PDB file of C-alpha atoms in Angstrom:
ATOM      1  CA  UNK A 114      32.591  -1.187  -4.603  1.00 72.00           C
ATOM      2  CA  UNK A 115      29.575  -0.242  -3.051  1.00 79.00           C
ATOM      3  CA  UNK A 116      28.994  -2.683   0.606  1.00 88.00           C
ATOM      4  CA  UNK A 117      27.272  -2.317   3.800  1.00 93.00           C
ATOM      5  CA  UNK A 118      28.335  -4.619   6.406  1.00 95.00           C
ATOM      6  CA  UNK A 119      26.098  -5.278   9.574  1.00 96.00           C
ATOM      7  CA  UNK A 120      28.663  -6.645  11.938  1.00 96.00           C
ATOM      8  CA  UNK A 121      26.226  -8.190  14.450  1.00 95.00           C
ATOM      9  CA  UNK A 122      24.316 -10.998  13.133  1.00 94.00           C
ATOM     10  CA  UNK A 123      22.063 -11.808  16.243  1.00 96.00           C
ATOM     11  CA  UNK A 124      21.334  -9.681  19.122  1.00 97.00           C
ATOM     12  CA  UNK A 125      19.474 -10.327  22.374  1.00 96.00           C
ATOM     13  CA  UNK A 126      18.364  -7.683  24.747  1.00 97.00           C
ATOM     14  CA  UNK A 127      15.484  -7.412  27.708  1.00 97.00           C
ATOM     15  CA  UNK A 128      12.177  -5.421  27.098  1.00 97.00           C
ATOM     16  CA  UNK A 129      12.895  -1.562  28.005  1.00 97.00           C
ATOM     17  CA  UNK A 130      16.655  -1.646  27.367  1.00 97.00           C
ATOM     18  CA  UNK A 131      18.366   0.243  25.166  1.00 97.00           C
ATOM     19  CA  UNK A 132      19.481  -1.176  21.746  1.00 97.00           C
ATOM     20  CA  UNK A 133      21.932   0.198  19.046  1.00 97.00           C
ATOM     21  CA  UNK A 134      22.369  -1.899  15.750  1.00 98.00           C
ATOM     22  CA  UNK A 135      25.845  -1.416  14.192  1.00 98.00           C
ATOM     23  CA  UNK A 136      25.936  -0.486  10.181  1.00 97.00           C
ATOM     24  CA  UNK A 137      28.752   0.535   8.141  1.00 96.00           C
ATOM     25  CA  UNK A 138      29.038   1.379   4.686  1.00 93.00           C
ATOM     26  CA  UNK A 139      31.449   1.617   2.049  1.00 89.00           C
ATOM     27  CA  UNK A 140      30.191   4.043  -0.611  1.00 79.00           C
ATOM     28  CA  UNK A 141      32.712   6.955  -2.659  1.00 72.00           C
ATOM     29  CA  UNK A 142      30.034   9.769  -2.822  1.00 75.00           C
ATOM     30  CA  UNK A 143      27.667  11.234   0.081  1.00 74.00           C
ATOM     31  CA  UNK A 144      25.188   8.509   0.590  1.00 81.00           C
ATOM     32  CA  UNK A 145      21.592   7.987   0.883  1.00 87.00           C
ATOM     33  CA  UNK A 146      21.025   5.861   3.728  1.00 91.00           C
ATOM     34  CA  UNK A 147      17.972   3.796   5.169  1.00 93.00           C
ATOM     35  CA  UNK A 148      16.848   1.257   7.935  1.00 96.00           C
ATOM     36  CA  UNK A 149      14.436  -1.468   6.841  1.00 95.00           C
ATOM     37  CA  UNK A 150      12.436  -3.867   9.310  1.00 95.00           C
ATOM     38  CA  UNK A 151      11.132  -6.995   8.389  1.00 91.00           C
ATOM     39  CA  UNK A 152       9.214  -8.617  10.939  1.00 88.00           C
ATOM     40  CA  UNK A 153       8.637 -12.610  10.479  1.00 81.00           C
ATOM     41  CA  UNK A 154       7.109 -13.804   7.132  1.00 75.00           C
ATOM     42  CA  UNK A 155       6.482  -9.781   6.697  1.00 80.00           C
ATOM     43  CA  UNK A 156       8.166  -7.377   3.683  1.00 83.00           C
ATOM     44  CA  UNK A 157      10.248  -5.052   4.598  1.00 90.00           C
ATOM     45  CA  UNK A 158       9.626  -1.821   6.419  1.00 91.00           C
ATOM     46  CA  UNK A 159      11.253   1.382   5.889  1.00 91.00           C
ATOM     47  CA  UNK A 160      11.951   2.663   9.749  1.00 95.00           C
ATOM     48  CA  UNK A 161      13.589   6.200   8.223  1.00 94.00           C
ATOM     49  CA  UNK A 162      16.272   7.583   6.034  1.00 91.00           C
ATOM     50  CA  UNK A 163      19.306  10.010   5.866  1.00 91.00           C
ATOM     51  CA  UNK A 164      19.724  12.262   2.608  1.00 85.00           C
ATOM     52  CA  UNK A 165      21.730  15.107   3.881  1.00 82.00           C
ATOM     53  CA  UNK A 166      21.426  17.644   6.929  1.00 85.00           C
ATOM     54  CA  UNK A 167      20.970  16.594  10.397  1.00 88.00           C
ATOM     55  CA  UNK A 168      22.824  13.720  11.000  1.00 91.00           C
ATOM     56  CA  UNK A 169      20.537  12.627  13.441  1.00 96.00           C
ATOM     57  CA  UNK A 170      17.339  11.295  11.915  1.00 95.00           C
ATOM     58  CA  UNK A 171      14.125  10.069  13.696  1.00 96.00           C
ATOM     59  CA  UNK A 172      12.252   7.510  12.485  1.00 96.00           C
ATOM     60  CA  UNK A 173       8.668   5.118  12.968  1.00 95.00           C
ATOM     61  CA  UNK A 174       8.278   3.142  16.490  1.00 94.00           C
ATOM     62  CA  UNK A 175      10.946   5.638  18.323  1.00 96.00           C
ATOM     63  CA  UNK A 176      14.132   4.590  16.475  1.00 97.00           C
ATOM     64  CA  UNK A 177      16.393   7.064  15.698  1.00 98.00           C
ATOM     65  CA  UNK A 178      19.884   6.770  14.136  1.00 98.00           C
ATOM     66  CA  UNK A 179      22.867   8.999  13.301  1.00 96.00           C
ATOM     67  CA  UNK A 180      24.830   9.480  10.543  1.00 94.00           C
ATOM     68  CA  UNK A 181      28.903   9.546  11.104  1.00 94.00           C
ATOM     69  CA  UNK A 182      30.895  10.355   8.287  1.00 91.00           C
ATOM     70  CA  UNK A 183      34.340  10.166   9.879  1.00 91.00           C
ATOM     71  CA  UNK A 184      33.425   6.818  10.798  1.00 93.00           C
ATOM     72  CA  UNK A 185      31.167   5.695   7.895  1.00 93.00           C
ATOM     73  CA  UNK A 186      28.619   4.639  10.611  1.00 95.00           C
ATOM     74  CA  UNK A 187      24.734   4.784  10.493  1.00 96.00           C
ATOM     75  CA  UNK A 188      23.538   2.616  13.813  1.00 98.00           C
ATOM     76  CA  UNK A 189      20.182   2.442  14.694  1.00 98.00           C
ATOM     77  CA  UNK A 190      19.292   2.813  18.035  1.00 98.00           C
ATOM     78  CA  UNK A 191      16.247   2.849  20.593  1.00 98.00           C
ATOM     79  CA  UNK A 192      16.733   4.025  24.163  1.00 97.00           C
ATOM     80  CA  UNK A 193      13.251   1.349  25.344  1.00 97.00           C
ATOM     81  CA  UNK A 194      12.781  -1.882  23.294  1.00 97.00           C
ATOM     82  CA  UNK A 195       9.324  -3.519  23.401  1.00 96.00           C
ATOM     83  CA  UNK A 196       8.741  -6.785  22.507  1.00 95.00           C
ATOM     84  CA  UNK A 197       7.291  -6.581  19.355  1.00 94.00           C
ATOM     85  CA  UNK A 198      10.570  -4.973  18.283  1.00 96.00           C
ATOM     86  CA  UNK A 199      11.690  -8.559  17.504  1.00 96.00           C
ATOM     87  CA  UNK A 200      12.054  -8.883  14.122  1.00 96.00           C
ATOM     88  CA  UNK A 201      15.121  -9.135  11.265  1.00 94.00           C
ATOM     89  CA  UNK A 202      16.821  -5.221  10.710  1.00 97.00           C
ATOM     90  CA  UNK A 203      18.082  -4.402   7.847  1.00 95.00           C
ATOM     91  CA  UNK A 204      20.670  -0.803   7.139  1.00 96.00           C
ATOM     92  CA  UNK A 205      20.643  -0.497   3.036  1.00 93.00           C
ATOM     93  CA  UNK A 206      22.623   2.151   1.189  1.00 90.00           C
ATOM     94  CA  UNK A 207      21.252   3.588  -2.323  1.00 84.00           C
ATOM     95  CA  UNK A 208      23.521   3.570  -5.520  1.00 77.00           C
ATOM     96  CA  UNK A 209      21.925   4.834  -8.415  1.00 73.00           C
ATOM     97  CA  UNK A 210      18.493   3.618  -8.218  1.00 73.00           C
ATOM     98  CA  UNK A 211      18.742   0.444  -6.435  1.00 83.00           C
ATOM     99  CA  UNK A 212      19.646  -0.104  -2.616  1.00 88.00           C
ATOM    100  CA  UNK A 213      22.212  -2.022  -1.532  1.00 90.00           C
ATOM    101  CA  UNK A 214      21.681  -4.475   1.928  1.00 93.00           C
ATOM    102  CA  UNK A 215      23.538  -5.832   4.272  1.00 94.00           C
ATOM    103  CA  UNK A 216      23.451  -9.100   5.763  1.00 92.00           C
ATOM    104  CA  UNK A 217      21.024  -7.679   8.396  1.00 94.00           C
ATOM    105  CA  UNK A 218      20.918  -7.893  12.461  1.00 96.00           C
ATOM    106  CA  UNK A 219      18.457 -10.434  14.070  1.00 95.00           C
ATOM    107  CA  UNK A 220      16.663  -8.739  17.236  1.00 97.00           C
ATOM    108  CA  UNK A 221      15.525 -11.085  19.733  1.00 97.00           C
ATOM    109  CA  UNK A 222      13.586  -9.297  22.853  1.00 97.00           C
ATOM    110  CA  UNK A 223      13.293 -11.286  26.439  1.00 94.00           C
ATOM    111  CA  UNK A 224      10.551 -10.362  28.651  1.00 88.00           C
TER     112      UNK A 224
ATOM    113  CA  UNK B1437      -2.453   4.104   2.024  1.00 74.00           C
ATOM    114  CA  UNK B1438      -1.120   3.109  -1.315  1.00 78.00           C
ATOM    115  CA  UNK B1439       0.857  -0.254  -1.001  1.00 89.00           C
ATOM    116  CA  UNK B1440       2.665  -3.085  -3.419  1.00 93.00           C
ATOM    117  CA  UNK B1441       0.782  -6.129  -3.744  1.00 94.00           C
ATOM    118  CA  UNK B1442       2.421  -9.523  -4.832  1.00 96.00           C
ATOM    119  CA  UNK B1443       0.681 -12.550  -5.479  1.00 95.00           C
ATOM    120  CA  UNK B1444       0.836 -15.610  -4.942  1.00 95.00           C
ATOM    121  CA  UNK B1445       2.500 -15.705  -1.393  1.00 94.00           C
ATOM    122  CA  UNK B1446       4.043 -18.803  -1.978  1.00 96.00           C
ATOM    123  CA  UNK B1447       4.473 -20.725  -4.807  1.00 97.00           C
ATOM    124  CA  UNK B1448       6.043 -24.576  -4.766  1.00 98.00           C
ATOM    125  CA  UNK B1449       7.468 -25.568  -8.654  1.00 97.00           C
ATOM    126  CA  UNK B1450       9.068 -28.379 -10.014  1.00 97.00           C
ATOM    127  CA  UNK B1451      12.656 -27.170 -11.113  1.00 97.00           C
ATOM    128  CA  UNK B1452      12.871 -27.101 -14.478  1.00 97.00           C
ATOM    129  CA  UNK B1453       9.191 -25.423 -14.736  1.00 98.00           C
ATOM    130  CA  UNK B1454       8.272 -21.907 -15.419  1.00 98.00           C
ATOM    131  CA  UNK B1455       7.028 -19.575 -12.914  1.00 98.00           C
ATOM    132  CA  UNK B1456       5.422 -15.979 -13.195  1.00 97.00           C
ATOM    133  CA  UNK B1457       5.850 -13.931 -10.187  1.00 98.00           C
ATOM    134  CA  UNK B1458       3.273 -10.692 -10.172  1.00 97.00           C
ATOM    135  CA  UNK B1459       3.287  -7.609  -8.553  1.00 97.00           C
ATOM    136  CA  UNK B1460       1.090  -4.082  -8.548  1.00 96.00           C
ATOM    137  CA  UNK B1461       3.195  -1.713  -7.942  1.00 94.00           C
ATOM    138  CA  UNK B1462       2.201   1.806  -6.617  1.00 90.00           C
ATOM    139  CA  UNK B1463       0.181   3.116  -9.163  1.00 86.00           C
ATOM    140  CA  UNK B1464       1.783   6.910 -10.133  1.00 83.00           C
ATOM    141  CA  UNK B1465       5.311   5.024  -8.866  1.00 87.00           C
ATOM    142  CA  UNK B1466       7.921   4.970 -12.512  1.00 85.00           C
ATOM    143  CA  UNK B1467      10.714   2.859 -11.356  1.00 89.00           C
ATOM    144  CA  UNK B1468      10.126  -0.763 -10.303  1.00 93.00           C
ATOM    145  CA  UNK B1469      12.324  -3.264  -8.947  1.00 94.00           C
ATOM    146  CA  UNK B1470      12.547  -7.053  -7.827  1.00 97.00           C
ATOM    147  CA  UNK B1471      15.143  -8.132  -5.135  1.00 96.00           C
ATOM    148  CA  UNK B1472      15.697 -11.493  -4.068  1.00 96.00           C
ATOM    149  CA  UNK B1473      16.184 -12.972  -0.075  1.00 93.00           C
ATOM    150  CA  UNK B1474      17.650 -16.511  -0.017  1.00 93.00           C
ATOM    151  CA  UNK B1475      16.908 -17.897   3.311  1.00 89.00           C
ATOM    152  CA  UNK B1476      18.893 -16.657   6.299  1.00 83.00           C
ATOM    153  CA  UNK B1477      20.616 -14.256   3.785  1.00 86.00           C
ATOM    154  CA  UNK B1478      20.832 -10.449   2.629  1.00 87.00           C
ATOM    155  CA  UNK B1479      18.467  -8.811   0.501  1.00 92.00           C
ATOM    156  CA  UNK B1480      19.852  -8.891  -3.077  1.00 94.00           C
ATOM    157  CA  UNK B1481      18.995  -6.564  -5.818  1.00 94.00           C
ATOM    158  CA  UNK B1482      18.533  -8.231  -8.870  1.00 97.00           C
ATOM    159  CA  UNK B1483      16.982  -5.809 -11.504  1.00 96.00           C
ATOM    160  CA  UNK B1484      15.501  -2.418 -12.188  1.00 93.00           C
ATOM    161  CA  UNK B1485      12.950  -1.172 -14.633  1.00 93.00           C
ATOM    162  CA  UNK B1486      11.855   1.988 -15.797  1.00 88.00           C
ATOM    163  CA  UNK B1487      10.283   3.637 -18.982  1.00 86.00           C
ATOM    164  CA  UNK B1488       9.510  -0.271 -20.131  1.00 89.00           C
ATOM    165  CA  UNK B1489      12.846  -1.332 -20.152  1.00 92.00           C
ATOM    166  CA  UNK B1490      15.741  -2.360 -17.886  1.00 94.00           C
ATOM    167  CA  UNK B1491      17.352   0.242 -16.504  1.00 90.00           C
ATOM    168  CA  UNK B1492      20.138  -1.437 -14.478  1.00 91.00           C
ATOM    169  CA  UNK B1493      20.657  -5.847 -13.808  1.00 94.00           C
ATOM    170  CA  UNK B1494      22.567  -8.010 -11.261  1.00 94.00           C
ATOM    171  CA  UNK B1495      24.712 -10.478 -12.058  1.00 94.00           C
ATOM    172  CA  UNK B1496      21.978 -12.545 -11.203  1.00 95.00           C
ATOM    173  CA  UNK B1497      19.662 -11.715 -13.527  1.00 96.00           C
ATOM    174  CA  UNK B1498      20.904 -13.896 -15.985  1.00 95.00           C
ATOM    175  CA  UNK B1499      19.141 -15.298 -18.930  1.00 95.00           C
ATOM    176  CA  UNK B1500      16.509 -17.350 -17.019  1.00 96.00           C
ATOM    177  CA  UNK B1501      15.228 -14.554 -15.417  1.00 97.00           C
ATOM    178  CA  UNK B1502      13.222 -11.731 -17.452  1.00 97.00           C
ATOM    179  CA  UNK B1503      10.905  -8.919 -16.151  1.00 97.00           C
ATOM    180  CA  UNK B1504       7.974  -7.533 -18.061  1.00 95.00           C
ATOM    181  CA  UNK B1505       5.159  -4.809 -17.394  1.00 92.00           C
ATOM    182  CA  UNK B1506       2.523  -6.322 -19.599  1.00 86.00           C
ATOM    183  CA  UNK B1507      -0.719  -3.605 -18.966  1.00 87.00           C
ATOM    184  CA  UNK B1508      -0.663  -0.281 -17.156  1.00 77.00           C
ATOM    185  CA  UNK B1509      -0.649  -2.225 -13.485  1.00 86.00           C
ATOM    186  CA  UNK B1510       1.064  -5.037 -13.380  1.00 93.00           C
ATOM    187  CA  UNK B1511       4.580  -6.078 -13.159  1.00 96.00           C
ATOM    188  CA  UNK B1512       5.956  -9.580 -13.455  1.00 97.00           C
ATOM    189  CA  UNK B1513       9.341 -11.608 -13.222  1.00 98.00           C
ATOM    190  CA  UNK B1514       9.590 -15.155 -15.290  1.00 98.00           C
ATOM    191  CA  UNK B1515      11.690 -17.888 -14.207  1.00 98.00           C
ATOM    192  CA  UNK B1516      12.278 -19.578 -17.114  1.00 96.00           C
ATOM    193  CA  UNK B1517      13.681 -22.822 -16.429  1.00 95.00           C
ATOM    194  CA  UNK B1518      13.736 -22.751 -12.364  1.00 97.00           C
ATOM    195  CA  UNK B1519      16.800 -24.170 -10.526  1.00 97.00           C
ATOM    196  CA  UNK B1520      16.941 -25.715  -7.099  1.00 97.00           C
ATOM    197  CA  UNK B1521      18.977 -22.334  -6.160  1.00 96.00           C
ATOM    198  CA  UNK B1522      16.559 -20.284  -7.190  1.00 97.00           C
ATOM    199  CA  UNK B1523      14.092 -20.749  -3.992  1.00 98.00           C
ATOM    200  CA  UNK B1524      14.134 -17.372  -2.023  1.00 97.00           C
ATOM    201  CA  UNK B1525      11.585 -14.806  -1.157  1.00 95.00           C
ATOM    202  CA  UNK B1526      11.403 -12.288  -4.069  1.00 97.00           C
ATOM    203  CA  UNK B1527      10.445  -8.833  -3.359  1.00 96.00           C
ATOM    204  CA  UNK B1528       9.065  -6.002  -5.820  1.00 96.00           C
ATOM    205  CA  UNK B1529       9.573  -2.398  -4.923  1.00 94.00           C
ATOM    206  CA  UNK B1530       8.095   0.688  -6.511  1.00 91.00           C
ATOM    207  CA  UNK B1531       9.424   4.175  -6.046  1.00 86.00           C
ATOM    208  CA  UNK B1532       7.963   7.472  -7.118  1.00 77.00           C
ATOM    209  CA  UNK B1533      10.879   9.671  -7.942  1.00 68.00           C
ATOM    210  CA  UNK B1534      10.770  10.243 -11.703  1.00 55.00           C
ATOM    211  CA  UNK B1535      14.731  10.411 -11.677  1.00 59.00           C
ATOM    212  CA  UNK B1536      15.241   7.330  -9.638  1.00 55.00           C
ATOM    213  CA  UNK B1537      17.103   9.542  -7.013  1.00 60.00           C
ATOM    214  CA  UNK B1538      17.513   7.165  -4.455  1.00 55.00           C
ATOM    215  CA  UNK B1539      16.295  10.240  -1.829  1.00 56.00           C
ATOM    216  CA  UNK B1540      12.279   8.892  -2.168  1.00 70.00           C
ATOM    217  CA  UNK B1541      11.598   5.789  -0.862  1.00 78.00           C
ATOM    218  CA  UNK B1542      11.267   2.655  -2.089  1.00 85.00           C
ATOM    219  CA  UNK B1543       7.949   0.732  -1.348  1.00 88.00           C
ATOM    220  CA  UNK B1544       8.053  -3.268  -0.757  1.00 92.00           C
ATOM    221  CA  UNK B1545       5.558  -5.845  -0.840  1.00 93.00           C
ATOM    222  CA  UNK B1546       5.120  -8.434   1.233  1.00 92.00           C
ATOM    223  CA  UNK B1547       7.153 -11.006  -0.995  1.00 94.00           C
ATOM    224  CA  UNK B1548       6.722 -14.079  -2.739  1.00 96.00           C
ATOM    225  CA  UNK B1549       8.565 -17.000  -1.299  1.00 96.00           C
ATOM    226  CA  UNK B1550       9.078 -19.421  -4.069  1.00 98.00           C
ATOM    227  CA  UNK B1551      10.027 -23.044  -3.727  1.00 98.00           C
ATOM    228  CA  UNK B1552      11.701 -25.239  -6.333  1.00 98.00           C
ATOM    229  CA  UNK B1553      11.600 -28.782  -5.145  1.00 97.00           C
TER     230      UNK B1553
END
């Protein structure tokens, strides 16, 4: 069955370091992949998406995140957090024509 | 820039009582969607609709729950008889793609967090 699993459930990191959010997916065919951000009380946010091609993708607010078959991997990173990256992170996988979430990754940023 | 609307924000029900959640989607958007966040939990899907019917349902979406696109706008889910468990934040999505290929992406509003006291 279709399942994407966000190992970390709660991450802390200082202001200006560099963050990478861990997604893996389970999923029989080539998937579509995506990044969502929901910042308090806030929908969610698409921050980009993988189809096919480069397996590095950029997306909004300088996060970027590459695509790894071998290791059916699609982290999120950013090389400078800001503060008002705080917020819940969610990696989804699409199946037919609904997306599938994990459990997401809580970002907490210290001054 | 276009965006999904849902009203109300946040609704507080009596379980056992009926509730209407609405959304706009996008307007040229085809496929619409409602997902469901339990507190401190994943984003679930529970049900897709497209060309004025159900296109796909989560086990979820039992028969308390039905979806319905009553004019050209709007797009609601029912609640029949609401359940303690059934407090979350509910989501609609719209997407333009007129084959549902999961390669557009999906718009979300800003939810409606429902409470069933």
């Amino acid at each position: 069955a279709q399942s994407v699993t966000q190992p970390d459930i709660h991450i802390t990191v200082s202001e200006g370091a560099s963050l990478e959010l861990r997604c893996n997916y389970s999923y029989g065919a080539t998937p579509y992949l995506f990044w969502y951000v929901q910042s308090p009380g806030q929908g969610l946010q698409l921050l980009l998406k993988y189809f096919s091609g480069d397996t590095l993708v950029q997306g909004i607010k300088g996060f970027e995140a590459e695509f790894k078959r071998s290791q059916s991997s699609f982290n999120l990173r950013k090389p400078s957090v800001h503060w008002s990256d705080a917020a819940e992170y969610f990696c989804a996988v699409g199946y037919t024509d609904k997306l599938i979430f994990g459990t997401g990754t809580r970002l907490q940023v210290f001054p | 820039e276009p965006e999904v609307t849902q009203t109300p924000s946040h609704q507080v029900t009596q379980m056992g009582q009926e509730v209407i959640l609405r959304c706009v989607p996008i307007s040229n958007h085809l496929y619409f969607y409602w997902y469901r966040q339990i507190l401190g939990q994943k984003v679930e899907f529970l049900v897709s609709f497209y060309n004025n019917e159900i296109s796909e349902k989560s086990e979820i979406f039992d028969d308390q729950f039905s979806v319905e696109r009553p004019d050209g706008s709007n797009f609601t889910l029912k609640i029949r008889s609401t359940k303690l468990e059934d407090s979350a934040m509910y989501f609609c999505a719209s997407m333009g793609d007129p084959y549902g290929r999961m390669n557009t992406e999906a718009f979300f509003g800003q939810g409606t967090r429902l409470t069933v006291v």
